[in-house]
Amino acid sequence: MPQTIKKNAEERMEKAIGALKRDLATLRAGRATPALLDRVQVEYYGSMTPVNQLANINTPDTRTLMIQPWDKSSVSAIEKAIMKSDLGLTPSNDGASIRLTIPALTEERRAELVKLTKKFGEEAKVAIRNIRRDANDDIKKLEKGEISEDESRRHQDDIQKSTDKFTAEVDKVLAAKEKEIMEV
């Protein structure tokens, strides 16, 4: 049973790292990538829909995103959603598709993105610590009858080692993203 708890905790920690990587992919680092639009929601027939479910998103070059909606009537709705988003990009609409030109990042914007990156990292670390707390609580419940106090301590130490490993992984992912953002 304690092995299952530890395995479950590690799987949840892996998912927290995956969520961090997805969040960081949505940050603009001076290069065009379809992941930039992952958080953009379009009001389409009364419901909020991700833009990637309404259109093809291509990168014809390193600084341009081309959005080609499947339904031509949704072009203006997609354009409005991009304008409202926190991307800081201005779309150009030719009636059938939307072109987003990614400008070079200013030093000020780079500093803002690094702060945002650190915020995402801190949220991931909090999630990992919450998973550790839940796993330790489950181990302590087993201590009341199924396992000894020493075994409980050993399992909690193993969970702490996993927590340290995943926290270091968060730091590594953050360092790579910060390096990418600060690249000129």
Short mmCIF file of N, CA and C in Angstrom, two decimals:
data_model
loop_
_atom_site.label_atom_id
_atom_site.label_comp_id
_atom_site.label_asym_id
_atom_site.label_seq_id
_atom_site.Cartn_x
_atom_site.Cartn_y
_atom_site.Cartn_z
N MET A 1 0.81 -1.20 0.00
CA MET A 1 0.00 0.00 0.00
C MET A 1 0.85 1.27 0.00
N PRO A 2 1.91 1.38 0.84
CA PRO A 2 2.74 2.58 0.80
C PRO A 2 3.42 2.77 -0.57
N GLN A 3 3.76 1.65 -1.21
CA GLN A 3 4.38 1.74 -2.54
C GLN A 3 3.41 2.38 -3.53
N THR A 4 2.13 2.03 -3.42
CA THR A 4 1.11 2.60 -4.30
C THR A 4 0.98 4.09 -4.06
N ILE A 5 1.02 4.49 -2.81
CA ILE A 5 0.92 5.91 -2.47
C ILE A 5 2.10 6.68 -3.06
N LYS A 6 3.32 6.13 -2.91
CA LYS A 6 4.51 6.79 -3.45
C LYS A 6 4.45 6.87 -4.98
N LYS A 7 4.03 5.78 -5.60
CA LYS A 7 3.94 5.75 -7.07
C LYS A 7 2.91 6.78 -7.56
N ASN A 8 1.76 6.83 -6.89
CA ASN A 8 0.72 7.79 -7.25
C ASN A 8 1.22 9.23 -7.09
N ALA A 9 1.95 9.49 -6.01
CA ALA A 9 2.48 10.83 -5.76
C ALA A 9 3.47 11.22 -6.86
N GLU A 10 4.33 10.28 -7.26
CA GLU A 10 5.31 10.58 -8.31
C GLU A 10 4.61 10.84 -9.65
N GLU A 11 3.56 10.09 -9.94
CA GLU A 11 2.81 10.32 -11.18
C GLU A 11 2.18 11.70 -11.18
N ARG A 12 1.62 12.09 -10.04
CA ARG A 12 1.01 13.43 -9.95
C ARG A 12 2.06 14.52 -10.06
N MET A 13 3.25 14.28 -9.51
CA MET A 13 4.33 15.25 -9.62
C MET A 13 4.78 15.39 -11.08
N GLU A 14 4.83 14.27 -11.79
CA GLU A 14 5.16 14.30 -13.23
C GLU A 14 4.14 15.15 -13.98
N LYS A 15 2.88 14.99 -13.63
CA LYS A 15 1.82 15.78 -14.28
C LYS A 15 1.98 17.27 -13.98
N ALA A 16 2.43 17.60 -12.78
CA ALA A 16 2.67 19.01 -12.43
C ALA A 16 3.79 19.58 -13.29
N ILE A 17 4.83 18.79 -13.54
CA ILE A 17 5.92 19.23 -14.42
C ILE A 17 5.38 19.41 -15.84
N GLY A 18 4.54 18.48 -16.30
CA GLY A 18 3.94 18.58 -17.64
C GLY A 18 3.09 19.84 -17.78
N ALA A 19 2.33 20.15 -16.74
CA ALA A 19 1.49 21.35 -16.76
C ALA A 19 2.37 22.61 -16.81
N LEU A 20 3.47 22.60 -16.09
CA LEU A 20 4.40 23.73 -16.12
C LEU A 20 4.96 23.92 -17.53
N LYS A 21 5.36 22.83 -18.16
CA LYS A 21 5.91 22.92 -19.51
C LYS A 21 4.87 23.45 -20.50
N ARG A 22 3.62 23.02 -20.34
CA ARG A 22 2.55 23.53 -21.21
C ARG A 22 2.34 25.03 -20.99
N ASP A 23 2.34 25.45 -19.72
CA ASP A 23 2.17 26.87 -19.41
C ASP A 23 3.32 27.70 -19.99
N LEU A 24 4.53 27.20 -19.85
CA LEU A 24 5.68 27.94 -20.36
C LEU A 24 5.70 28.01 -21.88
N ALA A 25 5.12 27.01 -22.53
CA ALA A 25 5.08 27.01 -24.00
C ALA A 25 4.19 28.13 -24.53
N THR A 26 3.27 28.60 -23.70
CA THR A 26 2.37 29.67 -24.14
C THR A 26 3.01 31.05 -24.02
N LEU A 27 4.19 31.12 -23.42
CA LEU A 27 4.88 32.41 -23.29
C LEU A 27 5.66 32.71 -24.56
N ARG A 28 5.57 33.93 -25.01
CA ARG A 28 6.24 34.34 -26.23
C ARG A 28 7.70 34.62 -25.92
N ALA A 29 8.58 33.95 -26.65
CA ALA A 29 10.01 34.14 -26.44
C ALA A 29 10.68 34.70 -27.69
N GLY A 30 9.92 35.43 -28.51
CA GLY A 30 10.49 36.02 -29.70
C GLY A 30 10.35 35.17 -30.95
N ARG A 31 9.92 33.93 -30.78
CA ARG A 31 9.72 33.03 -31.91
C ARG A 31 8.26 32.66 -32.01
N ALA A 32 7.80 32.48 -33.23
CA ALA A 32 6.41 32.09 -33.44
C ALA A 32 6.25 30.59 -33.20
N THR A 33 5.26 30.24 -32.42
CA THR A 33 4.92 28.85 -32.18
C THR A 33 3.42 28.76 -31.95
N PRO A 34 2.75 27.76 -32.51
CA PRO A 34 1.30 27.63 -32.31
C PRO A 34 0.89 27.54 -30.84
N ALA A 35 1.80 27.11 -29.98
CA ALA A 35 1.48 27.00 -28.55
C ALA A 35 1.18 28.37 -27.92
N LEU A 36 1.62 29.45 -28.57
CA LEU A 36 1.32 30.79 -28.05
C LEU A 36 -0.18 31.02 -27.93
N LEU A 37 -0.95 30.37 -28.78
CA LEU A 37 -2.40 30.61 -28.82
C LEU A 37 -3.20 29.60 -27.99
N ASP A 38 -2.52 28.74 -27.25
CA ASP A 38 -3.22 27.71 -26.48
C ASP A 38 -4.20 28.28 -25.46
N ARG A 39 -3.89 29.44 -24.88
CA ARG A 39 -4.77 30.01 -23.85
C ARG A 39 -5.83 30.94 -24.42
N VAL A 40 -5.80 31.18 -25.73
CA VAL A 40 -6.77 32.10 -26.34
C VAL A 40 -8.10 31.36 -26.54
N GLN A 41 -9.15 31.93 -25.95
CA GLN A 41 -10.49 31.36 -26.05
C GLN A 41 -11.35 32.28 -26.91
N VAL A 42 -12.09 31.69 -27.86
CA VAL A 42 -12.93 32.45 -28.78
C VAL A 42 -14.39 32.17 -28.46
N GLU A 43 -15.19 33.24 -28.41
CA GLU A 43 -16.62 33.03 -28.23
C GLU A 43 -17.20 32.62 -29.58
N TYR A 44 -17.62 31.37 -29.66
CA TYR A 44 -18.07 30.80 -30.92
C TYR A 44 -19.41 30.13 -30.70
N TYR A 45 -20.45 30.67 -31.29
CA TYR A 45 -21.83 30.18 -31.09
C TYR A 45 -22.19 30.06 -29.62
N GLY A 46 -21.84 31.08 -28.85
CA GLY A 46 -22.26 31.16 -27.46
C GLY A 46 -21.40 30.42 -26.46
N SER A 47 -20.36 29.72 -26.89
CA SER A 47 -19.49 29.03 -25.94
C SER A 47 -18.04 29.39 -26.20
N MET A 48 -17.24 29.33 -25.15
CA MET A 48 -15.82 29.65 -25.26
C MET A 48 -15.09 28.42 -25.79
N THR A 49 -14.38 28.61 -26.90
CA THR A 49 -13.71 27.51 -27.59
C THR A 49 -12.26 27.89 -27.83
N PRO A 50 -11.31 26.97 -27.60
CA PRO A 50 -9.91 27.28 -27.90
C PRO A 50 -9.73 27.53 -29.40
N VAL A 51 -8.87 28.48 -29.73
CA VAL A 51 -8.68 28.86 -31.13
C VAL A 51 -8.15 27.68 -31.96
N ASN A 52 -7.38 26.80 -31.33
CA ASN A 52 -6.83 25.67 -32.09
C ASN A 52 -7.89 24.62 -32.45
N GLN A 53 -9.11 24.78 -31.93
CA GLN A 53 -10.21 23.90 -32.32
C GLN A 53 -11.08 24.52 -33.42
N LEU A 54 -10.75 25.75 -33.78
CA LEU A 54 -11.51 26.46 -34.81
C LEU A 54 -10.72 26.71 -36.08
N ALA A 55 -9.41 26.46 -36.04
CA ALA A 55 -8.59 26.85 -37.18
C ALA A 55 -7.29 26.05 -37.24
N ASN A 56 -6.69 26.07 -38.43
CA ASN A 56 -5.33 25.57 -38.59
C ASN A 56 -4.39 26.70 -38.20
N ILE A 57 -3.34 26.36 -37.47
CA ILE A 57 -2.36 27.37 -37.07
C ILE A 57 -1.00 26.91 -37.61
N ASN A 58 -0.42 27.73 -38.49
CA ASN A 58 0.86 27.41 -39.11
C ASN A 58 1.89 28.47 -38.78
N THR A 59 3.15 28.12 -38.93
CA THR A 59 4.24 29.09 -38.78
C THR A 59 5.02 29.14 -40.10
N PRO A 60 4.64 30.05 -41.01
CA PRO A 60 5.34 30.13 -42.29
C PRO A 60 6.80 30.56 -42.14
N ASP A 61 7.13 31.34 -41.12
CA ASP A 61 8.52 31.68 -40.82
C ASP A 61 8.66 31.86 -39.31
N THR A 62 9.84 32.19 -38.85
CA THR A 62 10.11 32.22 -37.40
C THR A 62 9.40 33.34 -36.66
N ARG A 63 8.90 34.34 -37.36
CA ARG A 63 8.25 35.48 -36.69
C ARG A 63 6.79 35.65 -37.08
N THR A 64 6.19 34.66 -37.74
CA THR A 64 4.81 34.81 -38.21
C THR A 64 3.98 33.58 -37.86
N LEU A 65 2.76 33.85 -37.40
CA LEU A 65 1.76 32.79 -37.21
C LEU A 65 0.63 33.04 -38.20
N MET A 66 0.19 32.00 -38.87
CA MET A 66 -0.91 32.11 -39.83
C MET A 66 -2.06 31.26 -39.29
N ILE A 67 -3.20 31.92 -39.08
CA ILE A 67 -4.39 31.24 -38.55
C ILE A 67 -5.40 31.17 -39.69
N GLN A 68 -5.78 29.96 -40.06
CA GLN A 68 -6.74 29.76 -41.15
C GLN A 68 -7.98 29.05 -40.58
N PRO A 69 -9.04 29.83 -40.27
CA PRO A 69 -10.26 29.26 -39.69
C PRO A 69 -10.95 28.32 -40.68
N TRP A 70 -11.56 27.27 -40.14
CA TRP A 70 -12.31 26.35 -40.99
C TRP A 70 -13.63 26.99 -41.40
N ASP A 71 -14.18 27.79 -40.51
CA ASP A 71 -15.43 28.51 -40.79
C ASP A 71 -15.07 29.98 -40.98
N LYS A 72 -15.22 30.48 -42.20
CA LYS A 72 -14.80 31.85 -42.52
C LYS A 72 -15.55 32.89 -41.69
N SER A 73 -16.74 32.55 -41.19
CA SER A 73 -17.50 33.51 -40.38
C SER A 73 -16.88 33.71 -38.99
N SER A 74 -15.94 32.85 -38.60
CA SER A 74 -15.33 32.97 -37.27
C SER A 74 -14.06 33.84 -37.28
N VAL A 75 -13.67 34.35 -38.44
CA VAL A 75 -12.44 35.15 -38.54
C VAL A 75 -12.49 36.35 -37.59
N SER A 76 -13.58 37.11 -37.60
CA SER A 76 -13.65 38.30 -36.75
C SER A 76 -13.68 37.93 -35.26
N ALA A 77 -14.33 36.83 -34.91
CA ALA A 77 -14.37 36.40 -33.50
C ALA A 77 -12.97 36.00 -33.03
N ILE A 78 -12.22 35.32 -33.87
CA ILE A 78 -10.85 34.93 -33.52
C ILE A 78 -9.98 36.17 -33.37
N GLU A 79 -10.15 37.11 -34.29
CA GLU A 79 -9.38 38.35 -34.25
C GLU A 79 -9.66 39.11 -32.94
N LYS A 80 -10.93 39.20 -32.54
CA LYS A 80 -11.28 39.89 -31.29
C LYS A 80 -10.68 39.18 -30.08
N ALA A 81 -10.72 37.84 -30.09
CA ALA A 81 -10.18 37.07 -28.96
C ALA A 81 -8.67 37.30 -28.82
N ILE A 82 -7.97 37.39 -29.94
CA ILE A 82 -6.53 37.64 -29.89
C ILE A 82 -6.25 39.04 -29.37
N MET A 83 -7.07 40.01 -29.79
CA MET A 83 -6.89 41.39 -29.32
C MET A 83 -7.11 41.48 -27.80
N LYS A 84 -8.09 40.72 -27.27
CA LYS A 84 -8.41 40.75 -25.84
C LYS A 84 -7.38 40.00 -25.00
N SER A 85 -6.67 39.05 -25.61
CA SER A 85 -5.74 38.21 -24.85
C SER A 85 -4.55 39.04 -24.35
N ASP A 86 -3.77 38.44 -23.46
CA ASP A 86 -2.60 39.13 -22.90
C ASP A 86 -1.34 38.92 -23.73
N LEU A 87 -1.51 38.52 -24.99
CA LEU A 87 -0.35 38.25 -25.84
C LEU A 87 0.38 39.52 -26.29
N GLY A 88 -0.35 40.60 -26.40
CA GLY A 88 0.26 41.84 -26.86
C GLY A 88 0.54 41.84 -28.35
N LEU A 89 -0.26 41.09 -29.10
CA LEU A 89 -0.07 40.99 -30.56
C LEU A 89 -1.27 41.61 -31.27
N THR A 90 -1.01 42.20 -32.42
CA THR A 90 -2.07 42.79 -33.22
C THR A 90 -2.26 41.94 -34.48
N PRO A 91 -3.43 41.33 -34.63
CA PRO A 91 -3.66 40.49 -35.80
C PRO A 91 -3.97 41.32 -37.05
N SER A 92 -3.59 40.81 -38.21
CA SER A 92 -3.99 41.43 -39.48
C SER A 92 -4.85 40.42 -40.22
N ASN A 93 -6.02 40.88 -40.65
CA ASN A 93 -7.06 40.03 -41.20
C ASN A 93 -7.19 40.31 -42.69
N ASP A 94 -7.12 39.25 -43.51
CA ASP A 94 -7.32 39.44 -44.96
C ASP A 94 -8.67 38.90 -45.43
N GLY A 95 -9.56 38.62 -44.48
CA GLY A 95 -10.89 38.13 -44.82
C GLY A 95 -11.02 36.61 -44.72
N ALA A 96 -9.96 35.89 -45.06
CA ALA A 96 -10.01 34.44 -45.02
C ALA A 96 -9.05 33.87 -43.97
N SER A 97 -8.04 34.63 -43.59
CA SER A 97 -7.08 34.15 -42.61
C SER A 97 -6.57 35.33 -41.78
N ILE A 98 -5.90 34.99 -40.70
CA ILE A 98 -5.35 35.99 -39.79
C ILE A 98 -3.85 35.76 -39.70
N ARG A 99 -3.11 36.85 -39.82
CA ARG A 99 -1.65 36.77 -39.73
C ARG A 99 -1.22 37.51 -38.47
N LEU A 100 -0.38 36.85 -37.67
CA LEU A 100 0.19 37.47 -36.47
C LEU A 100 1.69 37.58 -36.67
N THR A 101 2.20 38.79 -36.62
CA THR A 101 3.64 38.99 -36.72
C THR A 101 4.18 39.17 -35.31
N ILE A 102 5.15 38.36 -34.96
CA ILE A 102 5.73 38.38 -33.62
C ILE A 102 6.90 39.37 -33.63
N PRO A 103 6.76 40.51 -32.94
CA PRO A 103 7.87 41.47 -32.92
C PRO A 103 9.00 40.99 -32.01
N ALA A 104 10.17 41.55 -32.22
CA ALA A 104 11.29 41.24 -31.33
C ALA A 104 10.95 41.76 -29.93
N LEU A 105 11.39 41.03 -28.93
CA LEU A 105 11.08 41.41 -27.55
C LEU A 105 11.97 42.55 -27.08
N THR A 106 11.37 43.48 -26.35
CA THR A 106 12.16 44.55 -25.73
C THR A 106 12.72 44.02 -24.42
N GLU A 107 13.70 44.71 -23.89
CA GLU A 107 14.31 44.29 -22.63
C GLU A 107 13.28 44.30 -21.49
N GLU A 108 12.40 45.30 -21.52
CA GLU A 108 11.35 45.41 -20.50
C GLU A 108 10.40 44.22 -20.57
N ARG A 109 9.99 43.87 -21.79
CA ARG A 109 9.07 42.74 -21.97
C ARG A 109 9.74 41.43 -21.57
N ARG A 110 11.02 41.31 -21.86
CA ARG A 110 11.76 40.10 -21.45
C ARG A 110 11.74 39.96 -19.93
N ALA A 111 11.95 41.08 -19.21
CA ALA A 111 11.93 41.04 -17.74
C ALA A 111 10.55 40.63 -17.23
N GLU A 112 9.49 41.14 -17.87
CA GLU A 112 8.13 40.75 -17.49
C GLU A 112 7.90 39.25 -17.71
N LEU A 113 8.40 38.75 -18.83
CA LEU A 113 8.22 37.33 -19.13
C LEU A 113 9.00 36.45 -18.15
N VAL A 114 10.17 36.90 -17.73
CA VAL A 114 10.94 36.14 -16.73
C VAL A 114 10.16 36.10 -15.41
N LYS A 115 9.55 37.23 -15.02
CA LYS A 115 8.74 37.26 -13.79
C LYS A 115 7.57 36.28 -13.91
N LEU A 116 6.92 36.28 -15.07
CA LEU A 116 5.79 35.38 -15.29
C LEU A 116 6.26 33.92 -15.26
N THR A 117 7.43 33.68 -15.82
CA THR A 117 8.01 32.33 -15.80
C THR A 117 8.22 31.87 -14.36
N LYS A 118 8.76 32.76 -13.54
CA LYS A 118 9.00 32.42 -12.13
C LYS A 118 7.69 32.17 -11.39
N LYS A 119 6.66 32.92 -11.75
CA LYS A 119 5.34 32.72 -11.13
C LYS A 119 4.82 31.32 -11.47
N PHE A 120 4.92 30.93 -12.74
CA PHE A 120 4.50 29.58 -13.15
C PHE A 120 5.31 28.52 -12.40
N GLY A 121 6.60 28.77 -12.24
CA GLY A 121 7.46 27.83 -11.53
C GLY A 121 7.07 27.69 -10.08
N GLU A 122 6.76 28.81 -9.44
CA GLU A 122 6.36 28.76 -8.03
C GLU A 122 5.04 28.00 -7.87
N GLU A 123 4.12 28.20 -8.81
CA GLU A 123 2.85 27.46 -8.76
C GLU A 123 3.09 25.96 -8.90
N ALA A 124 4.03 25.57 -9.76
CA ALA A 124 4.35 24.15 -9.92
C ALA A 124 4.97 23.59 -8.64
N LYS A 125 5.84 24.37 -8.00
CA LYS A 125 6.46 23.91 -6.75
C LYS A 125 5.41 23.76 -5.65
N VAL A 126 4.47 24.69 -5.60
CA VAL A 126 3.39 24.59 -4.60
C VAL A 126 2.57 23.32 -4.86
N ALA A 127 2.28 23.04 -6.12
CA ALA A 127 1.52 21.84 -6.47
C ALA A 127 2.28 20.59 -6.02
N ILE A 128 3.59 20.57 -6.24
CA ILE A 128 4.41 19.42 -5.84
C ILE A 128 4.41 19.27 -4.33
N ARG A 129 4.53 20.38 -3.62
CA ARG A 129 4.51 20.30 -2.14
C ARG A 129 3.14 19.84 -1.63
N ASN A 130 2.07 20.25 -2.29
CA ASN A 130 0.73 19.78 -1.90
C ASN A 130 0.60 18.28 -2.12
N ILE A 131 1.16 17.79 -3.20
CA ILE A 131 1.14 16.35 -3.47
C ILE A 131 1.92 15.62 -2.38
N ARG A 132 3.08 16.17 -1.99
CA ARG A 132 3.87 15.57 -0.90
C ARG A 132 3.05 15.51 0.38
N ARG A 133 2.38 16.61 0.71
CA ARG A 133 1.57 16.65 1.93
C ARG A 133 0.48 15.59 1.90
N ASP A 134 -0.22 15.46 0.77
CA ASP A 134 -1.28 14.46 0.65
C ASP A 134 -0.72 13.04 0.82
N ALA A 135 0.42 12.78 0.19
CA ALA A 135 1.02 11.44 0.28
C ALA A 135 1.46 11.16 1.73
N ASN A 136 2.06 12.14 2.38
CA ASN A 136 2.48 11.95 3.77
C ASN A 136 1.29 11.72 4.68
N ASP A 137 0.18 12.42 4.44
CA ASP A 137 -1.03 12.21 5.23
C ASP A 137 -1.54 10.78 5.06
N ASP A 138 -1.50 10.30 3.81
CA ASP A 138 -1.95 8.92 3.56
C ASP A 138 -1.05 7.91 4.26
N ILE A 139 0.26 8.16 4.26
CA ILE A 139 1.20 7.27 4.95
C ILE A 139 0.94 7.29 6.46
N LYS A 140 0.68 8.47 7.01
CA LYS A 140 0.42 8.58 8.45
C LYS A 140 -0.86 7.85 8.85
N LYS A 141 -1.84 7.82 7.95
CA LYS A 141 -3.08 7.09 8.24
C LYS A 141 -2.79 5.59 8.33
N LEU A 142 -1.86 5.11 7.48
CA LEU A 142 -1.50 3.69 7.52
C LEU A 142 -0.75 3.34 8.79
N GLU A 143 -0.08 4.33 9.37
CA GLU A 143 0.72 4.12 10.57
C GLU A 143 -0.14 3.67 11.75
N LYS A 144 -1.42 3.99 11.72
CA LYS A 144 -2.31 3.65 12.84
C LYS A 144 -2.60 2.16 12.94
N GLY A 145 -2.22 1.38 11.93
CA GLY A 145 -2.50 -0.04 12.07
C GLY A 145 -1.73 -0.94 11.12
N GLU A 146 -1.46 -0.48 9.92
CA GLU A 146 -0.88 -1.36 8.91
C GLU A 146 0.65 -1.36 8.89
N ILE A 147 1.28 -0.23 9.19
CA ILE A 147 2.74 -0.17 9.15
C ILE A 147 3.28 0.44 10.44
N SER A 148 4.57 0.18 10.72
CA SER A 148 5.17 0.70 11.95
C SER A 148 5.58 2.16 11.76
N GLU A 149 5.95 2.78 12.87
CA GLU A 149 6.37 4.17 12.84
C GLU A 149 7.65 4.33 12.02
N ASP A 150 8.56 3.37 12.16
CA ASP A 150 9.82 3.42 11.41
C ASP A 150 9.58 3.31 9.91
N GLU A 151 8.69 2.38 9.53
CA GLU A 151 8.36 2.23 8.11
C GLU A 151 7.73 3.52 7.58
N SER A 152 6.85 4.11 8.37
CA SER A 152 6.19 5.35 7.99
C SER A 152 7.23 6.44 7.73
N ARG A 153 8.21 6.54 8.62
CA ARG A 153 9.26 7.55 8.48
C ARG A 153 10.07 7.30 7.22
N ARG A 154 10.39 6.03 6.95
CA ARG A 154 11.16 5.67 5.77
C ARG A 154 10.42 6.07 4.49
N HIS A 155 9.12 5.78 4.46
CA HIS A 155 8.31 6.11 3.28
C HIS A 155 8.18 7.63 3.12
N GLN A 156 8.04 8.34 4.22
CA GLN A 156 7.96 9.80 4.14
C GLN A 156 9.28 10.39 3.63
N ASP A 157 10.41 9.77 4.04
CA ASP A 157 11.71 10.22 3.52
C ASP A 157 11.82 9.97 2.02
N ASP A 158 11.30 8.83 1.55
CA ASP A 158 11.30 8.54 0.11
C ASP A 158 10.46 9.56 -0.65
N ILE A 159 9.31 9.91 -0.08
CA ILE A 159 8.44 10.91 -0.71
C ILE A 159 9.15 12.26 -0.76
N GLN A 160 9.90 12.60 0.31
CA GLN A 160 10.65 13.86 0.33
C GLN A 160 11.73 13.86 -0.74
N LYS A 161 12.39 12.71 -0.95
CA LYS A 161 13.41 12.62 -2.00
C LYS A 161 12.78 12.86 -3.37
N SER A 162 11.60 12.28 -3.59
CA SER A 162 10.89 12.50 -4.86
C SER A 162 10.54 13.97 -5.02
N THR A 163 10.08 14.58 -3.93
CA THR A 163 9.73 16.00 -3.96
C THR A 163 10.94 16.84 -4.33
N ASP A 164 12.08 16.54 -3.72
CA ASP A 164 13.31 17.28 -4.02
C ASP A 164 13.71 17.10 -5.48
N LYS A 165 13.55 15.88 -5.99
CA LYS A 165 13.91 15.59 -7.38
C LYS A 165 13.03 16.40 -8.34
N PHE A 166 11.74 16.43 -8.09
CA PHE A 166 10.83 17.15 -8.98
C PHE A 166 10.95 18.67 -8.83
N THR A 167 11.28 19.14 -7.64
CA THR A 167 11.52 20.56 -7.45
C THR A 167 12.76 20.98 -8.24
N ALA A 168 13.78 20.15 -8.23
CA ALA A 168 14.99 20.44 -9.01
C ALA A 168 14.66 20.43 -10.51
N GLU A 169 13.77 19.55 -10.92
CA GLU A 169 13.33 19.50 -12.32
C GLU A 169 12.62 20.80 -12.71
N VAL A 170 11.79 21.33 -11.81
CA VAL A 170 11.12 22.61 -12.06
C VAL A 170 12.17 23.70 -12.26
N ASP A 171 13.18 23.73 -11.39
CA ASP A 171 14.24 24.74 -11.51
C ASP A 171 14.97 24.62 -12.84
N LYS A 172 15.20 23.38 -13.28
CA LYS A 172 15.90 23.15 -14.54
C LYS A 172 15.06 23.64 -15.73
N VAL A 173 13.76 23.35 -15.71
CA VAL A 173 12.85 23.79 -16.78
C VAL A 173 12.78 25.32 -16.81
N LEU A 174 12.70 25.94 -15.62
CA LEU A 174 12.65 27.40 -15.54
C LEU A 174 13.93 28.04 -16.06
N ALA A 175 15.06 27.47 -15.71
CA ALA A 175 16.34 28.02 -16.17
C ALA A 175 16.42 27.97 -17.69
N ALA A 176 15.97 26.89 -18.29
CA ALA A 176 16.00 26.76 -19.75
C ALA A 176 15.09 27.80 -20.40
N LYS A 177 13.89 27.99 -19.85
CA LYS A 177 12.95 28.96 -20.42
C LYS A 177 13.49 30.39 -20.25
N GLU A 178 14.05 30.71 -19.08
CA GLU A 178 14.62 32.04 -18.86
C GLU A 178 15.75 32.31 -19.84
N LYS A 179 16.58 31.31 -20.09
CA LYS A 179 17.68 31.47 -21.04
C LYS A 179 17.11 31.75 -22.43
N GLU A 180 16.05 31.01 -22.80
CA GLU A 180 15.42 31.21 -24.10
C GLU A 180 14.83 32.63 -24.22
N ILE A 181 14.20 33.10 -23.15
CA ILE A 181 13.59 34.44 -23.17
C ILE A 181 14.66 35.53 -23.27
N MET A 182 15.75 35.37 -22.55
CA MET A 182 16.77 36.41 -22.50
C MET A 182 17.69 36.40 -23.72
N GLU A 183 17.60 35.36 -24.56
CA GLU A 183 18.37 35.30 -25.79
C GLU A 183 17.98 36.45 -26.71
N VAL A 184 18.96 37.14 -27.23
CA VAL A 184 18.64 38.27 -28.14
C VAL A 184 18.83 37.86 -29.57
#
